[in-house]
Structures are given as C-alpha cells and as structure tokens.
mmCIF file of N, CA and C in Angstrom:
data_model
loop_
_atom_site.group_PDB
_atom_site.id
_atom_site.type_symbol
_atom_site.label_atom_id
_atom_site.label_comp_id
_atom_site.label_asym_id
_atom_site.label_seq_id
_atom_site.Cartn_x
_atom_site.Cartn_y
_atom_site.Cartn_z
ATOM 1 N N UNK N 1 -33.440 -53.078 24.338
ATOM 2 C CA UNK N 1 -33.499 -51.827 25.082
ATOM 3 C C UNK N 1 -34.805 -51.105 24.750
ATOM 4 N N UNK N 2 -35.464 -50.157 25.960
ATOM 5 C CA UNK N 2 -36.684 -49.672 25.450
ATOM 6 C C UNK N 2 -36.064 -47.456 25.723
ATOM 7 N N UNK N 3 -36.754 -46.631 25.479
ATOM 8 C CA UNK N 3 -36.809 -45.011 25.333
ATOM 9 C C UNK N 3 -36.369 -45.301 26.703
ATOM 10 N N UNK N 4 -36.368 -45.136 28.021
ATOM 11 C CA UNK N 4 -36.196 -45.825 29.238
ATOM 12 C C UNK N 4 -34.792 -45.793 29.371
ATOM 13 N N UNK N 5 -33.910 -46.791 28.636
ATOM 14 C CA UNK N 5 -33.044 -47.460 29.017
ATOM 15 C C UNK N 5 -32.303 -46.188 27.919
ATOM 16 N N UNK N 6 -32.429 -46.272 26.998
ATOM 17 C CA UNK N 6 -31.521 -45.054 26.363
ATOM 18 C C UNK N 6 -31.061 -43.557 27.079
ATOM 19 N N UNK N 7 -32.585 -43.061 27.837
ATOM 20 C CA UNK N 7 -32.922 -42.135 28.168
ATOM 21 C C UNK N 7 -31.768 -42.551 29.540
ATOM 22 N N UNK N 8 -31.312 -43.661 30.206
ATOM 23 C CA UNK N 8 -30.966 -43.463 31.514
ATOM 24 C C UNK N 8 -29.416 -43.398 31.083
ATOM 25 N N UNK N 9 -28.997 -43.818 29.748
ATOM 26 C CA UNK N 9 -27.645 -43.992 29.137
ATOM 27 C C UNK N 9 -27.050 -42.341 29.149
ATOM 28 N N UNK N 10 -27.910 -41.961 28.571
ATOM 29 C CA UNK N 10 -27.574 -40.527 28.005
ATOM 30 C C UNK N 10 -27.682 -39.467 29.678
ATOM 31 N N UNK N 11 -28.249 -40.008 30.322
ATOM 32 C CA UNK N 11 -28.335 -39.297 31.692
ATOM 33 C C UNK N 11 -26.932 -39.161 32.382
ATOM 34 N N UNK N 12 -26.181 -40.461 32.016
ATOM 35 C CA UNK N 12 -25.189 -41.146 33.248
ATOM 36 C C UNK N 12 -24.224 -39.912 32.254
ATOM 37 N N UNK N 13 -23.732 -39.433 30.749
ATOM 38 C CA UNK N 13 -22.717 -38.633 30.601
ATOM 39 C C UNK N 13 -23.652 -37.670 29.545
ATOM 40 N N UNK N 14 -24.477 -36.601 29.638
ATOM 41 C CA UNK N 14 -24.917 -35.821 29.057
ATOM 42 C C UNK N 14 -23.932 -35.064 27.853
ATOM 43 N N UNK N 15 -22.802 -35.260 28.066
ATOM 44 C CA UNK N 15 -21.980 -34.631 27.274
ATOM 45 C C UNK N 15 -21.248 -35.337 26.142
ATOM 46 N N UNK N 16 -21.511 -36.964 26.351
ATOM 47 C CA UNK N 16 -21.312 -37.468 25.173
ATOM 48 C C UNK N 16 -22.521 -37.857 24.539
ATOM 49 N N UNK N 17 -22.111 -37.438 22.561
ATOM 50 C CA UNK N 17 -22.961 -37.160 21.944
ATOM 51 C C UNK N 17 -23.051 -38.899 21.266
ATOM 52 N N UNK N 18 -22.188 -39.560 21.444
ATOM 53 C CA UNK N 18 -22.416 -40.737 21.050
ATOM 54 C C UNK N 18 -23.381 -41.353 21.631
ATOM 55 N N UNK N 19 -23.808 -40.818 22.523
ATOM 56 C CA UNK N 19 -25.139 -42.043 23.198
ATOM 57 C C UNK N 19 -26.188 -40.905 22.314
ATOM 58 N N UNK N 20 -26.332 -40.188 22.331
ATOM 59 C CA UNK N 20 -27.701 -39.290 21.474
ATOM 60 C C UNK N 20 -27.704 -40.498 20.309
ATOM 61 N N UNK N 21 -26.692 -40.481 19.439
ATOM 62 C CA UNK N 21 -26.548 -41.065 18.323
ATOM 63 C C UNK N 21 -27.395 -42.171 18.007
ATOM 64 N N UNK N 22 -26.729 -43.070 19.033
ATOM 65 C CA UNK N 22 -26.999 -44.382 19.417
ATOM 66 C C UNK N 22 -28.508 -44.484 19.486
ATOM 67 N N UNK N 23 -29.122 -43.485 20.418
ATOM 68 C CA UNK N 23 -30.758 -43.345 21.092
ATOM 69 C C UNK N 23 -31.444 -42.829 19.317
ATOM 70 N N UNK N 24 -30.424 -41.843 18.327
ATOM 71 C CA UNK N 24 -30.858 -41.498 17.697
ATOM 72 C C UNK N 24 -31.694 -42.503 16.781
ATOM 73 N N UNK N 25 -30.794 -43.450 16.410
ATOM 74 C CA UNK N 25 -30.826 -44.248 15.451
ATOM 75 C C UNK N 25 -32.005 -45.363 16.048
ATOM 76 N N UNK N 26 -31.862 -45.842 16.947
ATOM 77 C CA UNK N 26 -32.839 -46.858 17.523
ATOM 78 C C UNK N 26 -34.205 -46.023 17.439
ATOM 79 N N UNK N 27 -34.549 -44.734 17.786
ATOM 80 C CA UNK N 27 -36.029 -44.158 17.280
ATOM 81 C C UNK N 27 -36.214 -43.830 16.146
ATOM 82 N N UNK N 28 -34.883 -43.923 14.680
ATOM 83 C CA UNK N 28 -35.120 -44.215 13.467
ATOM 84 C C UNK N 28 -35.828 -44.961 12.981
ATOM 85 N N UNK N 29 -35.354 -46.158 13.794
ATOM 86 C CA UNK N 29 -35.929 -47.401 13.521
ATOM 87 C C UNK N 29 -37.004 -48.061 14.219
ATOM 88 N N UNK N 30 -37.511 -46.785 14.892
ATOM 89 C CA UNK N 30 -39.010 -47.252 15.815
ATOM 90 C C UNK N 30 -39.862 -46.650 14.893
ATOM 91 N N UNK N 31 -39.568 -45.951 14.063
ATOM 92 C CA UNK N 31 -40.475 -44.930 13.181
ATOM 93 C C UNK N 31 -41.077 -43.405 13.870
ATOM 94 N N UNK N 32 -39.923 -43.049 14.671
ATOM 95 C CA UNK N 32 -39.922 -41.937 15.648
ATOM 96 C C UNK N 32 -39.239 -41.025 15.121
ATOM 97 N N UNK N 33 -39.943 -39.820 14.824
ATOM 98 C CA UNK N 33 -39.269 -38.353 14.262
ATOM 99 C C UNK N 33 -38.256 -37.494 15.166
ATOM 100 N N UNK N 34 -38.251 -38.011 16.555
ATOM 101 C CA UNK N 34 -37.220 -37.327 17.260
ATOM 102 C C UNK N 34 -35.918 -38.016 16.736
ATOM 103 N N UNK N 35 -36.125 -38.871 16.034
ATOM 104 C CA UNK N 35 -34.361 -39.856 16.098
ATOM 105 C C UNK N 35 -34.030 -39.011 14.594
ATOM 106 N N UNK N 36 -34.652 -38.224 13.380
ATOM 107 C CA UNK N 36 -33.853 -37.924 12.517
ATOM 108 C C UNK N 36 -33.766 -36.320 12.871
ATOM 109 N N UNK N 37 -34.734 -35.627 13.871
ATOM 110 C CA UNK N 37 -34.510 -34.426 14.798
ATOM 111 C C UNK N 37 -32.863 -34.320 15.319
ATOM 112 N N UNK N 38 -32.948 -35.611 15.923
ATOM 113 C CA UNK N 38 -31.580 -35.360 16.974
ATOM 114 C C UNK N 38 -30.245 -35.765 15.660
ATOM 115 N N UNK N 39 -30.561 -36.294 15.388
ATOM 116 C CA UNK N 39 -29.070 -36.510 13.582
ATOM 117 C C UNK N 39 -29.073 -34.829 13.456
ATOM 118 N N UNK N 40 -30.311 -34.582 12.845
ATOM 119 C CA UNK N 40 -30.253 -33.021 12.218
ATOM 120 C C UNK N 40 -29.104 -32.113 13.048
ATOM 121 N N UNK N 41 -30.000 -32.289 14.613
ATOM 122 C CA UNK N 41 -28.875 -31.252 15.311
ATOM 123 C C UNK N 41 -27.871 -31.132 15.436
ATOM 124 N N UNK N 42 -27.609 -32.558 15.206
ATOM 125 C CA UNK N 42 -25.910 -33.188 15.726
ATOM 126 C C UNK N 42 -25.402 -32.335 14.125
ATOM 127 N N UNK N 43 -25.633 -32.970 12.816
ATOM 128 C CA UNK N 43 -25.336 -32.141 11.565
ATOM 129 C C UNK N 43 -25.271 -31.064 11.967
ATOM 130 N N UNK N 44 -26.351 -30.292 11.646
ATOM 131 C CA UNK N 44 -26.346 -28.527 12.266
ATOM 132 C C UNK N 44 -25.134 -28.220 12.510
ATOM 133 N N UNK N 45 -24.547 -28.735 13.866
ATOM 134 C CA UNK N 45 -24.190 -27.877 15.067
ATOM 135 C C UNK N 45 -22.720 -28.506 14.196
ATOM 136 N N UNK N 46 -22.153 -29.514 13.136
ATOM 137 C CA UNK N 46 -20.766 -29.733 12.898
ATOM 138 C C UNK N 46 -20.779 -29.637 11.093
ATOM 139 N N UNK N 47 -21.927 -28.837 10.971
ATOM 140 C CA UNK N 47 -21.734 -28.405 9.382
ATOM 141 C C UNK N 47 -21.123 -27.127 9.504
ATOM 142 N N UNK N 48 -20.168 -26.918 8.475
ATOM 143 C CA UNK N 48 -19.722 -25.620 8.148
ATOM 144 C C UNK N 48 -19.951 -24.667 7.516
ATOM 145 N N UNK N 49 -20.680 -25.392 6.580
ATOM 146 C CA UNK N 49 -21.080 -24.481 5.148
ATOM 147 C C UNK N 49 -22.419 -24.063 5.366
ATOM 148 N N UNK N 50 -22.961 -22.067 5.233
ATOM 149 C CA UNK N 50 -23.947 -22.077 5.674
ATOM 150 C C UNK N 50 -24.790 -22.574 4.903
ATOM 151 N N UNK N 51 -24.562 -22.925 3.651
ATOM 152 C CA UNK N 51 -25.944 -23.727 2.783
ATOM 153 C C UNK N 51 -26.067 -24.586 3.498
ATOM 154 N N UNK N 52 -25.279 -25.514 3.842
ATOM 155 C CA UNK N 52 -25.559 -27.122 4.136
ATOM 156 C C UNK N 52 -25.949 -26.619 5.502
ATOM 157 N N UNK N 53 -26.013 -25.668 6.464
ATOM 158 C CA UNK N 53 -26.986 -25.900 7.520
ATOM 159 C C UNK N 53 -28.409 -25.330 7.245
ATOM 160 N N UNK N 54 -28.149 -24.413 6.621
ATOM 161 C CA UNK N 54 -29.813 -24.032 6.222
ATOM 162 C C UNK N 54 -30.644 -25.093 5.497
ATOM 163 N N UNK N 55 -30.225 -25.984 4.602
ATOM 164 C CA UNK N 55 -31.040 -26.865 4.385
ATOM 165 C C UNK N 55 -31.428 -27.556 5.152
ATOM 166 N N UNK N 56 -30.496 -28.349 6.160
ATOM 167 C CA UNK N 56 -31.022 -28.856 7.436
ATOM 168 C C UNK N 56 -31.784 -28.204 8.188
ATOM 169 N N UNK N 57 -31.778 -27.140 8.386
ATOM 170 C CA UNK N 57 -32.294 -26.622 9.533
ATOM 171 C C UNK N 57 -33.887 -26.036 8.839
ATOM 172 N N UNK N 58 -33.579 -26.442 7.408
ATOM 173 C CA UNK N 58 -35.562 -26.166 6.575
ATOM 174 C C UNK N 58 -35.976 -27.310 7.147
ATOM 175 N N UNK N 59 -35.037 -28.849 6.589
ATOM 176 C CA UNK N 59 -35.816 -29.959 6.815
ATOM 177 C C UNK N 59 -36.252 -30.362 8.801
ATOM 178 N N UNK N 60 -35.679 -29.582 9.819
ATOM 179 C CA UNK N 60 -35.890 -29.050 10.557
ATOM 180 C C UNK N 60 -36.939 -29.019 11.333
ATOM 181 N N UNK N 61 -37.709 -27.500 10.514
ATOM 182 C CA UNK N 61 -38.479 -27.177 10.389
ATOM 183 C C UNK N 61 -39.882 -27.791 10.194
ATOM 184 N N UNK N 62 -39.608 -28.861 8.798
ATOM 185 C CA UNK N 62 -40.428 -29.395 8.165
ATOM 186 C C UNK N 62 -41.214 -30.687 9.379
ATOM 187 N N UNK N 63 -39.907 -30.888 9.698
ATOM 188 C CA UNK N 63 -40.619 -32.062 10.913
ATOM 189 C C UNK N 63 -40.988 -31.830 11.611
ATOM 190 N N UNK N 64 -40.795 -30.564 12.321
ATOM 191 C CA UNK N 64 -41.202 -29.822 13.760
ATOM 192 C C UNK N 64 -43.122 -29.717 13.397
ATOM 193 N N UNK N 65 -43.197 -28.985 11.972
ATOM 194 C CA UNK N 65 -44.359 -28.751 11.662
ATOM 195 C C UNK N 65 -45.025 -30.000 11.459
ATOM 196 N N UNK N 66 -44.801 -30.919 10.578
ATOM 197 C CA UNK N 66 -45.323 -32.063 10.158
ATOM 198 C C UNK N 66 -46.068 -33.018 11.250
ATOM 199 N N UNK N 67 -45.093 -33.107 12.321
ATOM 200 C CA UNK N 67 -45.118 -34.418 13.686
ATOM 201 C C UNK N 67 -45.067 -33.541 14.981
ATOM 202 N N UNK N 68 -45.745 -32.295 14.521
ATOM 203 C CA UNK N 68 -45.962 -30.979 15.916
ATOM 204 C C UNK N 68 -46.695 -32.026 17.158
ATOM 205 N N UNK N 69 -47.761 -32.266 16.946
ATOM 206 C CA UNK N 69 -48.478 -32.996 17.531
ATOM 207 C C UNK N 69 -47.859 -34.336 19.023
ATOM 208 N N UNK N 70 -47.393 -34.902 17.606
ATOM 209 C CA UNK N 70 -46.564 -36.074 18.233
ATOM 210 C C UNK N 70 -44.962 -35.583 19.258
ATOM 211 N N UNK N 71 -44.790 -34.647 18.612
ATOM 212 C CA UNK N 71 -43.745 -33.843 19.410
ATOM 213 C C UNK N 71 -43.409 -33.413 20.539
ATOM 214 N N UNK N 72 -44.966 -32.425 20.756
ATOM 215 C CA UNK N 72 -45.161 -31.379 21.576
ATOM 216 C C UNK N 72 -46.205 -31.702 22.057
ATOM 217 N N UNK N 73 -47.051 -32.494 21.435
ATOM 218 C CA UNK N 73 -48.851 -32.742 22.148
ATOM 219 C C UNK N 73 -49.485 -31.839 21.634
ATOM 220 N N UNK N 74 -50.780 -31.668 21.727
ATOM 221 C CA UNK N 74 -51.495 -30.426 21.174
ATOM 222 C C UNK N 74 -51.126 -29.264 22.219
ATOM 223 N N UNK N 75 -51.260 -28.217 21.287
ATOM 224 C CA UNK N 75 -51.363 -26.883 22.408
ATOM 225 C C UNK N 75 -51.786 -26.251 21.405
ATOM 226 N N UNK N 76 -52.553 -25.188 22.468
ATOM 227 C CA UNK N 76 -53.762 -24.005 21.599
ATOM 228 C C UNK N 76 -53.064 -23.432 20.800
ATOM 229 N N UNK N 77 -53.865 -23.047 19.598
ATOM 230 C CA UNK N 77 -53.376 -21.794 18.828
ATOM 231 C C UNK N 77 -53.663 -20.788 19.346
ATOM 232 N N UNK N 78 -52.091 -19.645 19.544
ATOM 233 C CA UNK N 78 -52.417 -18.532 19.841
ATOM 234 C C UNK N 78 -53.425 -17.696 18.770
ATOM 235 N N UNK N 79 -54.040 -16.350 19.166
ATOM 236 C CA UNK N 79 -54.738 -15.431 18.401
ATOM 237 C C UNK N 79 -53.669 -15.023 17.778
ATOM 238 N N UNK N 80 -53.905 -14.610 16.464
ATOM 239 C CA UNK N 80 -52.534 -13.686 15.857
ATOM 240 C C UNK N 80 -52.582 -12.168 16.339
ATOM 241 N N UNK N 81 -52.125 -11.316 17.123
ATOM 242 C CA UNK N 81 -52.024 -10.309 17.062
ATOM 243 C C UNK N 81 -52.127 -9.124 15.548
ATOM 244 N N UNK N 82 -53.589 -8.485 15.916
ATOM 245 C CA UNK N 82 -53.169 -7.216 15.086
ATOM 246 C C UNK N 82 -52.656 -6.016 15.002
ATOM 247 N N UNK N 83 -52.561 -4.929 14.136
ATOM 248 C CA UNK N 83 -51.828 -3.885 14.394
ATOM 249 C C UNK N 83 -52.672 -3.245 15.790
ATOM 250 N N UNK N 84 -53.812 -3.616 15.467
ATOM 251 C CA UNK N 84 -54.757 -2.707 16.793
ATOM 252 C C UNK N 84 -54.428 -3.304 17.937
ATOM 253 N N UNK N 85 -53.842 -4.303 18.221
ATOM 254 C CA UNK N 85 -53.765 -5.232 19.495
ATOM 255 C C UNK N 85 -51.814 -4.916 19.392
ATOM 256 N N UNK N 86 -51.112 -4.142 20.398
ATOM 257 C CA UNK N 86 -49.953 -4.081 20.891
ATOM 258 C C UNK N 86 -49.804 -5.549 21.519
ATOM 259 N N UNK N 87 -48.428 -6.233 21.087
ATOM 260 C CA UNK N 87 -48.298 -7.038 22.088
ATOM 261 C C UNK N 87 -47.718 -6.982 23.446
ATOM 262 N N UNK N 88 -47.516 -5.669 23.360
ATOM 263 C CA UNK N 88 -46.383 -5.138 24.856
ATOM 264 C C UNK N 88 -47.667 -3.816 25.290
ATOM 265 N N UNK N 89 -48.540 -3.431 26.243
ATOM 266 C CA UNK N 89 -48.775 -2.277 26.410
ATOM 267 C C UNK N 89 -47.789 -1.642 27.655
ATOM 268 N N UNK N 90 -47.530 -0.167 27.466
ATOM 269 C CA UNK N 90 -47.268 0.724 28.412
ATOM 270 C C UNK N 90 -47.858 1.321 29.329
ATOM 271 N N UNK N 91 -47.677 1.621 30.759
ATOM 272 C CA UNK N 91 -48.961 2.210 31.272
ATOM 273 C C UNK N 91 -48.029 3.675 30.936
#
C-alpha cells in the first residue's frame, strides 16, 4: 500500500479511528512524523489523567516544532508585534 491508498481507506469511513491507526503505524514505519502525531492525538483525546495528556501534548509540540517544515512546508515568519504596533486598530 502507498499514503494514496491509506488516504482513500480513511476517506470511505472518516469516523473510524482504526484506519488512522493502521495509516498511523505504516508512516511510523516510513520514518514519517505524522504517524507518531496521529498516535499522540488518538492518546490525547482517550487519556484521562491531566498529567498524562499534558505530557503528550509537550511531546506534541516538540514534533510540530522539530519537523515544522516537513509538516507544513515553509511559511514566513510573522513580525512579532510590539507594544507600539496594536494588533487590532480602531477607527
């Protein structure tokens, strides 16, 4: 099977999480950061304890930042806003 064929699996019942799983694990093993992304969420969203989601949701984080690139593609850095620069003006 190739991203393709997973991607058309998960199309046919969006609501079962067993095909995520499935797609998850096969981009584990492509050396693809979306496949331990999509574990995380699945954790997340059926952990109870708020420690045990906040740690997930650091390591999270960590990948979002780490494999931004590969993720998202490049995109500009915004300017940081200063106190002199409102980010909302009023007329």
């Amino acid at each position: 099977m190739n991203d393709q064929d997973f991607l058309a699996e998960i199309a046919k019942d969006p609501q079962c999480g067993e095909s995520y799983l499935v797609y998850a694990d096969w981009l584990q093993g492509n050396d693809d950061p979306r496949g331990e992304l999509i574990i995380l969420d699945d954790t997340i969203a059926k952990e109870e304890r708020w420690l045990g989601r906040r740690i997930m949701q650091r390591r999270r984080e960590e990948l979002l930042h780490v494999h931004h690139d590969r993720l998202l593609g490049p995109l500009p850095l915004a300017k940081p806003l200063s106190r002199e620069q409102p980010a909302i003006r009023f007329r």
